[in-house]
Short mmCIF file of C-alpha atoms in Angstrom, two decimals:
data_model
loop_
_atom_site.label_atom_id
_atom_site.label_comp_id
_atom_site.label_asym_id
_atom_site.label_seq_id
_atom_site.Cartn_x
_atom_site.Cartn_y
_atom_site.Cartn_z
CA VAL D 2 0.00 0.00 0.00
CA SER D 3 2.83 2.41 0.84
CA GLU D 4 3.96 2.50 -2.80
CA VAL D 5 0.54 2.92 -4.41
CA TYR D 6 -0.13 6.25 -6.10
CA LEU D 7 -3.55 7.87 -6.00
CA GLN D 8 -6.09 6.44 -8.46
CA VAL D 9 -9.13 8.36 -9.72
CA CYS D 10 -12.41 6.61 -10.57
CA GLN D 11 -15.62 8.08 -11.97
CA ILE D 12 -18.85 6.29 -11.05
CA VAL D 13 -21.63 7.26 -13.41
CA GLY D 14 -25.29 6.28 -13.68
CA GLY D 15 -28.87 7.46 -13.44
CA VAL D 16 -30.76 8.17 -10.25
CA GLY D 17 -31.32 5.12 -8.06
CA THR D 18 -28.96 2.76 -9.90
CA GLY D 19 -26.91 1.88 -6.82
CA LYS D 20 -23.87 4.11 -7.32
CA THR D 21 -23.72 5.49 -3.80
CA CYS D 22 -24.56 2.20 -2.07
CA THR D 23 -21.85 0.42 -4.05
CA ALA D 24 -19.23 3.07 -3.31
CA ILE D 25 -20.01 3.06 0.41
CA ARG D 26 -20.05 -0.73 0.59
CA PHE D 27 -16.74 -0.88 -1.29
CA GLY D 28 -15.27 1.56 1.22
CA GLU D 29 -16.48 -0.58 4.13
CA THR D 30 -15.05 -3.72 2.55
CA LEU D 31 -11.71 -1.98 2.00
CA GLU D 32 -11.63 -0.80 5.61
CA GLU D 33 -12.40 -4.30 6.88
CA GLY D 34 -9.76 -5.90 4.68
CA ALA D 35 -7.14 -3.36 5.69
CA SER D 36 -7.96 -3.85 9.37
CA ARG D 37 -7.42 -7.59 9.10
CA ARG D 38 -3.95 -6.87 7.74
CA GLY D 39 -3.11 -4.37 10.44
CA ILE D 40 -3.36 -1.38 8.10
CA LYS D 41 -5.13 1.79 9.21
CA LEU D 42 -7.42 2.86 6.37
CA LYS D 43 -10.49 5.11 6.35
CA HIS D 44 -13.15 5.71 3.73
CA ALA D 45 -14.33 9.34 3.78
CA TYR D 46 -17.62 10.04 2.01
CA VAL D 47 -18.88 13.56 1.28
CA ASN D 48 -21.93 14.66 -0.70
CA GLY D 49 -21.52 17.59 -3.07
CA LYS D 50 -25.21 18.46 -2.79
CA LEU D 51 -24.74 19.28 0.87
CA GLU D 52 -21.70 21.53 0.34
CA THR D 53 -21.71 25.09 -1.00
CA SER D 54 -17.99 25.65 -1.61
CA SER D 55 -14.60 24.00 -1.53
CA PHE D 56 -14.24 25.31 2.03
CA THR D 57 -17.29 23.43 3.34
CA LEU D 58 -16.52 20.34 1.27
CA TYR D 59 -12.92 20.10 2.49
CA ARG D 60 -14.06 20.75 6.05
CA SER D 61 -16.51 17.85 5.81
CA LEU D 62 -13.81 15.71 4.22
CA LEU D 63 -11.31 16.45 6.96
CA GLU D 64 -13.88 15.79 9.69
CA ALA D 65 -14.84 12.48 8.06
CA ALA D 66 -11.22 11.39 7.61
CA VAL D 67 -9.81 12.58 10.95
CA PRO D 68 -12.67 13.35 13.37
CA GLY D 69 -12.20 15.99 16.04
CA ILE D 70 -9.78 18.23 14.13
CA SER D 71 -10.50 21.97 14.21
CA THR D 72 -10.66 23.60 10.75
CA ARG D 73 -12.14 27.00 11.58
CA SER D 74 -9.02 29.06 10.90
CA LEU D 75 -7.82 27.11 7.85
CA SER D 76 -8.23 28.01 4.18
CA PRO D 77 -9.34 25.28 1.73
CA GLU D 78 -5.77 24.67 0.58
CA GLU D 79 -4.51 24.59 4.17
CA MET D 80 -7.16 21.99 5.01
CA LEU D 81 -5.84 19.67 2.32
CA HIS D 82 -2.25 20.14 3.51
CA ARG D 83 -3.42 19.52 7.08
CA LEU D 84 -5.20 16.35 5.95
CA LEU D 85 -2.08 14.99 4.26
CA ASP D 86 0.09 15.87 7.28
CA LEU D 87 -2.29 14.15 9.71
CA LEU D 88 -2.48 11.01 7.57
CA GLU D 89 1.32 10.88 7.45
CA GLU D 90 1.65 11.44 11.20
CA ARG D 91 -0.86 8.70 11.98
CA ASP D 92 0.32 6.34 9.26
CA GLN D 93 -3.29 6.20 8.06
CA TYR D 94 -4.49 5.68 4.50
CA LEU D 95 -7.57 7.27 2.99
CA LEU D 96 -10.07 6.57 0.23
CA ILE D 97 -12.17 9.62 -0.71
CA THR D 98 -15.62 9.51 -2.32
CA VAL D 99 -17.29 12.71 -3.51
CA ASP D 100 -20.94 12.13 -4.40
CA GLU D 101 -23.01 14.41 -6.66
CA ILE D 102 -19.86 15.96 -8.13
CA GLY D 103 -21.88 17.13 -11.15
CA TYR D 104 -24.24 19.10 -8.92
CA PHE D 105 -21.32 20.64 -7.03
CA CYS D 106 -19.47 21.67 -10.19
CA LYS D 107 -22.59 23.27 -11.63
CA HIS D 108 -23.32 25.34 -8.52
CA SER D 109 -19.74 26.10 -7.41
CA LYS D 110 -17.97 26.87 -10.67
CA LYS D 111 -15.33 29.05 -9.05
CA ASP D 112 -14.09 26.13 -6.96
CA HIS D 113 -11.88 23.49 -8.57
CA VAL D 114 -12.17 20.55 -6.20
CA ILE D 115 -11.55 17.96 -8.91
CA TYR D 116 -8.23 19.59 -9.77
CA ASP D 117 -7.28 19.82 -6.09
CA LEU D 118 -8.22 16.28 -5.09
CA THR D 119 -6.67 14.58 -8.12
CA ARG D 120 -3.32 16.30 -7.54
CA LEU D 121 -2.83 15.45 -3.87
CA ASN D 122 0.34 13.55 -4.70
CA GLU D 123 1.90 16.80 -5.87
CA MET D 124 1.09 18.34 -2.48
CA ALA D 125 2.93 15.38 -0.95
CA MET D 126 6.10 16.57 -2.69
CA GLY D 127 6.20 13.83 -5.30
CA ARG D 128 5.98 10.85 -2.96
CA PRO D 129 2.83 8.72 -2.78
CA SER D 130 0.37 10.43 -0.46
CA LYS D 131 -1.65 8.43 2.05
CA VAL D 132 -4.71 9.05 -0.14
CA ILE D 133 -4.95 5.90 -2.22
CA GLY D 134 -7.92 6.91 -4.36
CA VAL D 135 -10.65 9.41 -5.14
CA ASN D 136 -14.09 8.34 -6.40
CA PHE D 137 -16.31 10.92 -8.08
CA ILE D 138 -19.99 9.97 -8.37
CA ALA D 139 -22.20 11.66 -10.98
CA ARG D 140 -25.46 11.03 -12.79
CA ASP D 141 -23.75 11.54 -16.15
CA LEU D 142 -20.66 13.12 -17.64
CA SER D 143 -22.30 16.42 -18.57
CA PHE D 144 -20.39 18.08 -15.70
CA TYR D 145 -17.33 17.96 -17.97
CA SER D 146 -18.66 21.15 -19.57
CA ASP D 147 -18.16 22.95 -16.25
CA LEU D 148 -14.48 21.93 -16.05
CA ASP D 149 -11.47 23.46 -17.70
CA ALA D 150 -9.08 21.34 -19.74
CA SER D 151 -6.62 20.84 -16.86
CA GLU D 152 -9.35 19.44 -14.61
CA ARG D 153 -10.70 17.10 -17.28
CA SER D 154 -7.25 15.69 -17.91
CA THR D 155 -6.72 14.83 -14.23
CA LEU D 156 -9.89 12.69 -14.12
CA GLY D 157 -8.28 9.96 -16.17
CA HIS D 158 -10.17 7.27 -18.05
CA ILE D 159 -11.49 4.91 -15.36
CA VAL D 160 -15.28 5.18 -15.63
CA LEU D 161 -17.68 2.70 -14.03
CA GLU D 162 -21.10 2.97 -15.65
CA PHE D 163 -24.20 1.83 -13.76
CA PRO D 164 -27.07 0.98 -16.14
CA GLN D 165 -30.73 1.21 -15.22
CA TYR D 166 -32.06 -1.76 -13.26
CA SER D 167 -34.14 -4.35 -15.08
CA THR D 168 -37.55 -5.51 -13.82
CA ASP D 169 -36.06 -8.75 -12.47
CA GLN D 170 -33.26 -6.90 -10.66
CA VAL D 171 -35.70 -4.48 -9.04
CA LYS D 172 -37.91 -7.38 -8.00
CA ASP D 173 -34.99 -9.27 -6.45
CA ILE D 174 -34.03 -6.25 -4.35
CA LEU D 175 -37.63 -5.52 -3.31
CA GLU D 176 -38.10 -9.18 -2.34
CA LYS D 177 -35.03 -9.05 -0.10
CA ARG D 178 -36.22 -5.82 1.56
CA ALA D 179 -39.71 -7.24 2.02
CA GLU D 180 -38.29 -10.32 3.76
CA GLU D 181 -36.39 -8.04 6.14
CA SER D 182 -39.23 -5.57 6.82
CA PHE D 183 -42.57 -7.40 6.55
CA LYS D 184 -44.08 -10.38 8.30
CA PRO D 185 -44.45 -13.53 6.17
CA GLY D 186 -47.48 -13.37 3.87
CA CYS D 187 -47.83 -9.59 3.94
CA VAL D 188 -46.23 -9.11 0.51
CA ASP D 189 -46.73 -11.63 -2.29
CA ASP D 190 -44.92 -12.23 -5.57
CA GLU D 191 -47.63 -10.54 -7.64
CA LEU D 192 -47.30 -7.31 -5.66
CA LEU D 193 -43.51 -7.26 -6.01
CA THR D 194 -43.85 -7.76 -9.77
CA PHE D 195 -46.36 -4.91 -9.93
CA ILE D 196 -44.09 -2.48 -8.05
CA SER D 197 -41.09 -3.59 -10.12
CA GLU D 198 -42.89 -2.89 -13.39
CA LEU D 199 -43.98 0.54 -12.13
CA THR D 200 -40.42 1.29 -11.12
CA ILE D 201 -38.78 0.69 -14.49
CA LYS D 202 -41.38 2.67 -16.47
CA PRO D 203 -41.45 6.47 -16.94
CA PRO D 204 -41.48 8.71 -15.01
CA ILE D 205 -39.57 6.59 -12.46
CA ASN D 206 -37.20 5.15 -15.08
CA GLY D 207 -35.60 2.52 -12.88
CA ASP D 208 -34.99 4.67 -9.79
CA LEU D 209 -34.81 1.96 -7.16
CA ARG D 210 -35.27 4.43 -4.31
CA VAL D 211 -38.75 5.24 -5.62
CA GLY D 212 -39.58 1.53 -5.82
CA LEU D 213 -38.46 1.07 -2.23
CA ASP D 214 -40.52 4.08 -1.16
CA LEU D 215 -43.59 2.64 -2.91
CA LEU D 216 -43.16 -0.63 -1.02
CA LEU D 217 -42.60 1.17 2.29
CA TYR D 218 -45.48 3.63 2.11
CA SER D 219 -47.89 1.08 0.68
CA GLY D 220 -47.09 -1.12 3.66
CA ILE D 221 -47.63 1.75 6.08
CA TYR D 222 -50.96 2.61 4.46
CA ALA D 223 -52.15 -1.02 4.51
CA GLU D 224 -51.25 -1.35 8.19
CA ASN D 225 -53.00 1.92 9.09
CA GLN D 226 -56.13 0.74 7.30
CA GLY D 227 -56.16 -2.55 9.21
CA TYR D 228 -55.09 -4.88 6.38
CA ASN D 229 -52.88 -7.87 7.11
CA ARG D 230 -51.30 -7.77 3.64
CA VAL D 231 -50.33 -5.14 1.09
CA LEU D 232 -52.54 -5.06 -2.01
CA PRO D 233 -51.98 -3.57 -5.50
CA GLU D 234 -54.67 -0.98 -4.81
CA HIS D 235 -52.61 0.29 -1.88
CA VAL D 236 -49.65 0.74 -4.22
CA ARG D 237 -51.85 2.50 -6.79
CA LEU D 238 -53.14 4.88 -4.14
CA VAL D 239 -49.65 5.73 -2.89
CA TYR D 240 -48.41 6.12 -6.46
CA SER D 241 -51.27 8.44 -7.41
CA GLN D 242 -50.82 10.67 -4.36
CA THR D 243 -47.06 11.10 -4.55
CA TYR D 244 -44.69 12.53 -7.11
CA PRO D 245 -42.69 9.50 -8.33
CA GLY D 246 -39.64 11.57 -9.19
CA PHE D 247 -39.36 12.93 -5.65
CA THR D 248 -37.98 10.51 -3.06
CA SER D 249 -37.37 10.54 0.67
CA GLU D 250 -33.68 11.13 -0.04
CA ASP D 251 -34.53 14.20 -2.12
CA ILE D 252 -36.40 15.62 0.86
CA PHE D 253 -33.33 15.11 3.03
CA LEU D 254 -31.13 16.85 0.47
CA LEU D 255 -33.42 19.86 -0.11
CA ASP D 256 -31.46 23.07 -0.60
CA TYR D 257 -33.15 25.67 1.58
CA THR D 258 -30.97 28.44 0.22
CA GLY D 259 -32.95 28.35 -3.04
#
């Protein structure tokens, strides 16, 4: 690990295709594997939708990587230098994931976080930094238009594309969630097929989070109405009274600044 230079990966796919879950799970697996080998390694995840500038993004990154460190008096560049110094002092390695990088680039065009994060080895004076990789997650590659040539060149050519889920894939995932969340007999195969087919059609277009929300809220409605199983009419009612393109995660990520 000590001789590995930073690698950059772009994870690209539509809404609800599993990009974030996969990146987080990969980070957890990497942490577990490193721990078994006696290596200190941390996965730091930050969401570009929740950050308004490079200052807030780097602050969140530093807090995720090395909790408890004060950043109030540091500039964005100083935060990155501080991060590298702390990793070196603690002999700790770091994998960085920046979600919604397209959103961040569109709304913070004066900040060049891609350029900064992909050139951390240069800040480490030519030696391999303790940052072993940076993952950028985006819905598509249209954010390239918001980057200058130097930033685009640092992204490299490693792109993992996540296609839209198929009906069978959605059904498999819903079935697993139903087994974990519902009592036996409350959700049958016909209902899961129905929700799966709704999920892959417009306007949902394969967004698994919407399919999971449909299953969840249909179950809540059925229980509140005194039913002992979830019926297709419960799903239809929930579907008709909600906006399918707006999920519970979207509510959490609402930008109150307008």
